[in-house]
Short mmCIF file of C-alpha atoms in Angstrom, two decimals:
data_model
loop_
_atom_site.label_atom_id
_atom_site.label_comp_id
_atom_site.label_asym_id
_atom_site.label_seq_id
_atom_site.Cartn_x
_atom_site.Cartn_y
_atom_site.Cartn_z
CA UNK A 1 -49.01 122.72 -190.98
CA UNK A 2 -47.16 125.62 -189.69
CA UNK A 3 -46.98 127.58 -186.45
CA UNK A 4 -47.58 131.08 -185.86
CA UNK A 5 -43.67 131.97 -186.95
CA UNK A 6 -43.92 129.84 -189.86
CA UNK A 7 -42.24 126.61 -188.61
CA UNK A 8 -43.06 123.50 -189.79
CA UNK A 9 -45.41 121.56 -186.67
CA UNK A 10 -46.24 118.44 -188.95
CA UNK A 11 -47.92 117.15 -192.68
CA UNK A 12 -50.27 114.74 -193.27
CA UNK A 13 -53.79 115.36 -195.22
CA UNK A 14 -57.22 117.26 -195.13
CA UNK A 15 -59.56 115.32 -196.63
CA UNK A 16 -62.80 117.66 -197.55
CA UNK A 17 -65.56 114.28 -197.32
CA UNK A 18 -68.72 116.66 -197.44
CA UNK A 19 -69.29 120.32 -196.82
CA UNK A 20 -69.34 120.66 -193.27
CA UNK A 21 -67.06 117.66 -192.24
CA UNK A 22 -63.30 116.68 -192.81
CA UNK A 23 -60.76 113.35 -192.28
CA UNK A 24 -57.22 114.61 -191.31
CA UNK A 25 -54.70 112.49 -190.98
CA UNK A 26 -51.34 113.38 -189.25
CA UNK A 27 -47.77 112.09 -187.99
CA UNK A 28 -48.53 109.01 -185.88
CA UNK A 29 -46.53 110.63 -182.66
CA UNK A 30 -47.86 113.96 -183.34
CA UNK A 31 -52.06 113.13 -183.54
CA UNK A 32 -52.49 114.48 -179.78
CA UNK A 33 -50.47 117.37 -180.33
CA UNK A 34 -52.31 118.61 -183.32
CA UNK A 35 -55.63 117.68 -181.61
CA UNK A 36 -54.56 120.15 -178.76
CA UNK A 37 -53.44 122.69 -181.78
CA UNK A 38 -56.65 122.61 -183.23
CA UNK A 39 -58.69 123.30 -180.11
CA UNK A 40 -56.52 125.81 -179.20
CA UNK A 41 -57.19 127.33 -181.75
CA UNK A 42 -60.99 126.96 -181.73
CA UNK A 43 -60.88 128.12 -178.21
CA UNK A 44 -62.72 131.38 -178.04
CA UNK A 45 -63.40 131.72 -181.77
CA UNK A 46 -67.47 130.81 -181.51
CA UNK A 47 -66.93 128.69 -184.42
CA UNK A 48 -69.53 125.82 -184.55
CA UNK A 49 -66.68 123.28 -185.10
CA UNK A 50 -66.14 119.89 -182.91
CA UNK A 51 -62.31 118.05 -183.17
CA UNK A 52 -63.07 113.96 -182.43
CA UNK A 53 -60.14 111.79 -181.95
CA UNK A 54 -60.57 108.67 -184.33
CA UNK A 55 -57.66 107.03 -184.27
CA UNK A 56 -58.42 104.44 -182.31
CA UNK A 57 -61.78 103.90 -184.19
CA UNK A 58 -60.09 103.43 -187.85
CA UNK A 59 -57.77 100.96 -189.51
CA UNK A 60 -55.19 102.29 -192.65
CA UNK A 61 -53.79 100.22 -195.07
CA UNK A 62 -51.73 101.37 -197.84
CA UNK A 63 -52.15 99.63 -201.17
CA UNK A 64 -48.89 100.39 -203.27
CA UNK A 65 -47.46 99.59 -206.80
CA UNK A 66 -48.30 99.31 -210.38
CA UNK A 67 -50.56 96.76 -209.71
CA UNK A 68 -52.19 98.32 -207.02
CA UNK A 69 -55.01 99.62 -209.49
CA UNK A 70 -55.67 95.79 -210.48
CA UNK A 71 -55.76 94.10 -207.06
CA UNK A 72 -58.38 96.83 -205.32
CA UNK A 73 -60.59 96.80 -208.67
CA UNK A 74 -61.17 93.47 -207.25
CA UNK A 75 -62.47 94.02 -204.09
CA UNK A 76 -64.63 97.47 -204.32
CA UNK A 77 -67.02 98.64 -207.49
CA UNK A 78 -65.35 102.95 -207.08
CA UNK A 79 -63.82 103.27 -210.13
CA UNK A 80 -60.42 103.49 -209.96
CA UNK A 81 -59.36 104.74 -213.21
CA UNK A 82 -57.20 107.50 -213.61
CA UNK A 83 -60.12 109.53 -215.38
CA UNK A 84 -62.23 108.79 -212.75
CA UNK A 85 -60.16 108.77 -209.74
CA UNK A 86 -57.18 111.27 -210.06
CA UNK A 87 -54.10 112.24 -208.09
CA UNK A 88 -54.78 113.68 -204.58
CA UNK A 89 -58.55 113.10 -204.71
CA UNK A 90 -61.10 111.20 -202.54
CA UNK A 91 -63.41 108.55 -203.08
CA UNK A 92 -66.26 106.49 -200.27
CA UNK A 93 -67.05 103.32 -200.53
CA UNK A 94 -67.05 99.38 -199.92
CA UNK A 95 -63.73 97.96 -199.83
CA UNK A 96 -64.63 93.65 -199.51
CA UNK A 97 -67.44 94.49 -197.97
CA UNK A 98 -65.91 96.86 -195.42
CA UNK A 99 -67.36 100.66 -195.46
CA UNK A 100 -64.16 103.01 -196.28
CA UNK A 101 -62.51 105.84 -197.59
CA UNK A 102 -60.14 105.90 -200.43
CA UNK A 103 -57.57 108.03 -200.70
CA UNK A 104 -55.61 108.41 -203.69
CA UNK A 105 -52.05 109.44 -202.53
CA UNK A 106 -48.22 108.95 -202.83
CA UNK A 107 -45.71 108.95 -200.52
CA UNK A 108 -43.88 106.15 -202.09
CA UNK A 109 -43.98 107.28 -205.19
CA UNK A 110 -45.58 104.23 -206.92
CA UNK A 111 -50.03 104.44 -207.92
CA UNK A 112 -51.46 104.03 -204.63
CA UNK A 113 -54.52 104.46 -202.55
CA UNK A 114 -54.76 104.71 -198.61
CA UNK A 115 -58.20 102.63 -197.43
CA UNK A 116 -59.39 103.85 -194.23
CA UNK A 117 -62.14 101.76 -192.45
CA UNK A 118 -63.45 100.54 -188.76
CA UNK A 119 -60.94 99.10 -187.21
CA UNK A 120 -62.50 95.61 -186.64
CA UNK A 121 -62.22 95.36 -189.77
CA UNK A 122 -58.52 95.55 -190.43
CA UNK A 123 -57.87 91.52 -190.91
CA UNK A 124 -60.53 91.00 -192.70
CA UNK A 125 -59.58 93.68 -195.25
CA UNK A 126 -56.08 92.88 -195.04
CA UNK A 127 -56.19 89.41 -196.09
CA UNK A 128 -58.89 90.02 -198.40
CA UNK A 129 -56.19 92.53 -199.75
CA UNK A 130 -53.53 89.91 -199.71
CA UNK A 131 -55.74 87.11 -201.71
CA UNK A 132 -56.77 90.03 -204.61
CA UNK A 133 -52.87 90.66 -205.31
CA UNK A 134 -51.43 87.41 -204.76
CA UNK A 135 -51.85 86.50 -208.34
CA UNK A 136 -49.74 89.74 -208.83
CA UNK A 137 -46.93 89.31 -206.42
CA UNK A 138 -48.14 90.81 -203.75
CA UNK A 139 -45.93 91.31 -200.27
CA UNK A 140 -46.05 93.52 -197.54
CA UNK A 141 -43.40 96.33 -196.82
CA UNK A 142 -42.44 97.68 -193.61
CA UNK A 143 -41.47 101.00 -192.14
CA UNK A 144 -37.48 100.78 -194.05
CA UNK A 145 -39.00 100.17 -196.99
CA UNK A 146 -41.08 102.88 -196.58
CA UNK A 147 -38.45 104.77 -195.67
CA UNK A 148 -36.08 104.39 -198.38
CA UNK A 149 -38.80 104.57 -201.16
CA UNK A 150 -39.91 108.34 -199.36
CA UNK A 151 -36.35 109.27 -199.71
CA UNK A 152 -36.07 108.49 -203.39
CA UNK A 153 -38.92 110.34 -203.86
CA UNK A 154 -37.56 113.54 -202.06
CA UNK A 155 -40.54 113.36 -199.10
CA UNK A 156 -39.25 114.50 -195.66
CA UNK A 157 -40.12 112.71 -192.06
CA UNK A 158 -41.00 115.32 -190.12
CA UNK A 159 -38.88 115.84 -186.91
CA UNK A 160 -35.94 113.79 -188.49
CA UNK A 161 -35.75 116.29 -191.66
CA UNK A 162 -37.08 119.53 -189.94
CA UNK A 163 -36.20 120.93 -186.56
CA UNK A 164 -37.99 123.12 -184.07
CA UNK A 165 -37.19 126.27 -186.58
CA UNK A 166 -37.74 124.71 -190.00
CA UNK A 167 -40.03 126.02 -192.53
CA UNK A 168 -41.26 125.26 -195.70
CA UNK A 169 -39.56 127.91 -198.34
CA UNK A 170 -36.27 126.13 -196.41
CA UNK A 171 -37.16 122.97 -196.85
CA UNK A 172 -37.98 123.05 -200.57
CA UNK A 173 -41.63 123.19 -200.37
CA UNK A 174 -42.18 126.50 -201.44
CA UNK A 175 -45.08 124.55 -203.64
CA UNK A 176 -46.77 123.79 -200.49
CA UNK A 177 -47.18 127.79 -199.19
CA UNK A 178 -49.99 129.53 -201.20
CA UNK A 179 -49.11 133.32 -200.69
CA UNK A 180 -51.81 133.98 -202.73
CA UNK A 181 -54.68 132.94 -199.72
CA UNK A 182 -55.81 136.29 -197.12
CA UNK A 183 -55.07 134.35 -194.30
CA UNK A 184 -53.50 131.26 -193.12
CA UNK A 185 -51.67 129.95 -189.48
CA UNK A 186 -47.80 131.41 -190.04
CA UNK A 187 -48.69 133.16 -193.07
CA UNK A 188 -46.92 136.64 -191.23
CA UNK A 189 -44.11 134.38 -190.10
CA UNK A 190 -43.33 132.69 -194.06
CA UNK A 191 -44.22 136.18 -195.62
CA UNK A 192 -41.20 137.90 -193.31
CA UNK A 193 -38.99 135.45 -194.31
CA UNK A 194 -39.65 135.37 -198.19
CA UNK A 195 -37.72 137.85 -199.52
CA UNK A 196 -34.44 136.93 -197.28
CA UNK A 197 -31.66 135.80 -197.87
CA UNK A 198 -31.74 132.11 -196.00
CA UNK A 199 -29.00 130.44 -194.11
CA UNK A 200 -29.02 126.95 -194.87
CA UNK A 201 -31.75 125.22 -197.87
CA UNK A 202 -32.55 121.71 -197.49
CA UNK A 203 -31.04 119.59 -200.88
CA UNK A 204 -31.16 116.10 -201.94
CA UNK A 205 -27.49 114.17 -202.57
CA UNK A 206 -26.00 111.38 -204.50
CA UNK A 207 -22.63 109.69 -203.45
CA UNK A 208 -19.90 108.86 -205.52
CA UNK A 209 -18.62 105.28 -205.05
CA UNK A 210 -21.80 103.43 -204.19
CA UNK A 211 -20.58 105.07 -200.18
CA UNK A 212 -23.57 105.08 -197.89
CA UNK A 213 -23.31 108.21 -195.02
CA UNK A 214 -25.00 107.56 -191.66
CA UNK A 215 -27.57 109.74 -190.22
CA UNK A 216 -25.98 113.13 -188.58
CA UNK A 217 -22.76 113.09 -190.70
CA UNK A 218 -21.44 116.31 -191.10
CA UNK A 219 -21.33 118.46 -195.01
CA UNK A 220 -18.17 119.79 -194.76
CA UNK A 221 -15.93 123.16 -196.40
CA UNK A 222 -12.06 123.44 -196.29
CA UNK A 223 -12.55 121.47 -193.27
CA UNK A 224 -15.00 122.60 -191.29
CA UNK A 225 -18.55 121.88 -190.91
CA UNK A 226 -21.14 123.60 -192.88
CA UNK A 227 -24.28 121.29 -192.68
CA UNK A 228 -25.44 118.06 -191.87
CA UNK A 229 -27.02 114.68 -193.45
CA UNK A 230 -30.46 114.53 -192.21
CA UNK A 231 -31.31 111.23 -194.31
CA UNK A 232 -29.41 108.45 -195.96
CA UNK A 233 -29.78 104.78 -197.67
CA UNK A 234 -28.70 103.21 -200.66
CA UNK A 235 -30.79 103.04 -203.03
CA UNK A 236 -31.54 99.79 -204.04
CA UNK A 237 -33.60 101.35 -207.89
CA UNK A 238 -30.31 103.09 -208.76
CA UNK A 239 -27.60 101.73 -206.85
CA UNK A 240 -25.91 104.48 -205.43
CA UNK A 241 -25.68 106.08 -201.79
CA UNK A 242 -28.47 108.86 -201.97
CA UNK A 243 -30.28 111.09 -199.29
CA UNK A 244 -31.53 114.44 -197.58
CA UNK A 245 -28.76 117.18 -196.60
CA UNK A 246 -28.89 120.84 -195.02
CA UNK A 247 -26.56 122.82 -197.05
CA UNK A 248 -25.26 126.54 -196.66
CA UNK A 249 -27.78 128.13 -199.69
CA UNK A 250 -25.35 129.36 -202.15
CA UNK A 251 -24.35 125.19 -201.87
CA UNK A 252 -27.94 124.45 -202.79
CA UNK A 253 -27.61 124.15 -206.46
CA UNK A 254 -28.25 121.49 -208.94
CA UNK A 255 -24.94 119.72 -209.33
CA UNK A 256 -22.87 121.37 -206.32
CA UNK A 257 -20.12 119.09 -205.67
CA UNK A 258 -20.25 118.72 -201.40
CA UNK A 259 -17.58 116.24 -198.96
CA UNK A 260 -19.45 114.53 -196.37
CA UNK A 261 -17.34 113.63 -193.40
CA UNK A 262 -16.63 110.07 -192.14
CA UNK A 263 -14.06 109.83 -189.66
CA UNK A 264 -10.72 110.95 -190.99
CA UNK A 265 -12.23 110.16 -194.62
CA UNK A 266 -13.93 113.35 -196.98
CA UNK A 267 -16.37 111.38 -199.59
CA UNK A 268 -17.66 113.49 -202.59
CA UNK A 269 -21.27 114.03 -203.77
CA UNK A 270 -23.34 115.99 -205.78
CA UNK A 271 -26.13 117.69 -204.63
CA UNK A 272 -29.61 117.16 -206.43
CA UNK A 273 -32.77 119.32 -206.49
CA UNK A 274 -34.92 116.54 -208.02
CA UNK A 275 -36.20 113.26 -206.80
CA UNK A 276 -33.97 110.36 -207.90
CA UNK A 277 -37.01 108.33 -208.72
CA UNK A 278 -39.66 109.22 -211.50
CA UNK A 279 -38.81 113.08 -211.11
CA UNK A 280 -41.62 114.11 -213.01
CA UNK A 281 -44.35 111.66 -210.25
CA UNK A 282 -45.74 110.25 -213.58
CA UNK A 283 -45.87 106.49 -212.18
CA UNK A 284 -48.16 107.97 -208.90
CA UNK A 285 -50.17 109.63 -211.81
CA UNK A 286 -50.06 106.56 -213.82
#
């Protein structure tokens, strides 16, 4: 979601449930602001549209990993095969007897489904999923694990990897902007900057020698700060320090060597422009 000027406000999913009904998710802390934003744009239009905040009424469980399909298949009659249920598609059906919305999305980079369902069934459905996946070694994963997994895929977190003036073109999300659409909120702002050379770009990086910098450290050139790290972790998959950083546009090319200032030391790193893990996205489409 972009503001009128083209700055990133939030990200989430919009699922078409029927001809005239949509299910929208936002980042957790932004739900009230986005609800107000929708209603602000509706005001005075005369459109027959209602926006209802159902956050408190719905529970959600993300079932992801190489055995997610086998786990959920025990609980539902929904056809989860790749041909029947493709990536970025949705279906409605029962899961462990609970009416649910199935969203096939991949924030963590593996085959997975988000299940959304009436909140009063959350404990029942959680227990059913854990039991169904027990033979595959299923395990809960928390926020820190999710943040490492999303970072390996190069997925941003709004307000951590972005700020109030970040636009999707500078943040490496040109794929998400469809200028062939006749109009969308923020189109004019993005069209105005589309052909300009931007000062900074958001890129991935991998450090040398396993060094894991802290979030917020400076990228330096000739001893002067020229950029900053927004997210950084140790990748258990690759065994390297890596993350996302804003760098001058001229440095935003794969293979460019950069330096990270930590205390009095400068640590070398290399710019990457593809996800660290499964860059082709084959696993989440399997």
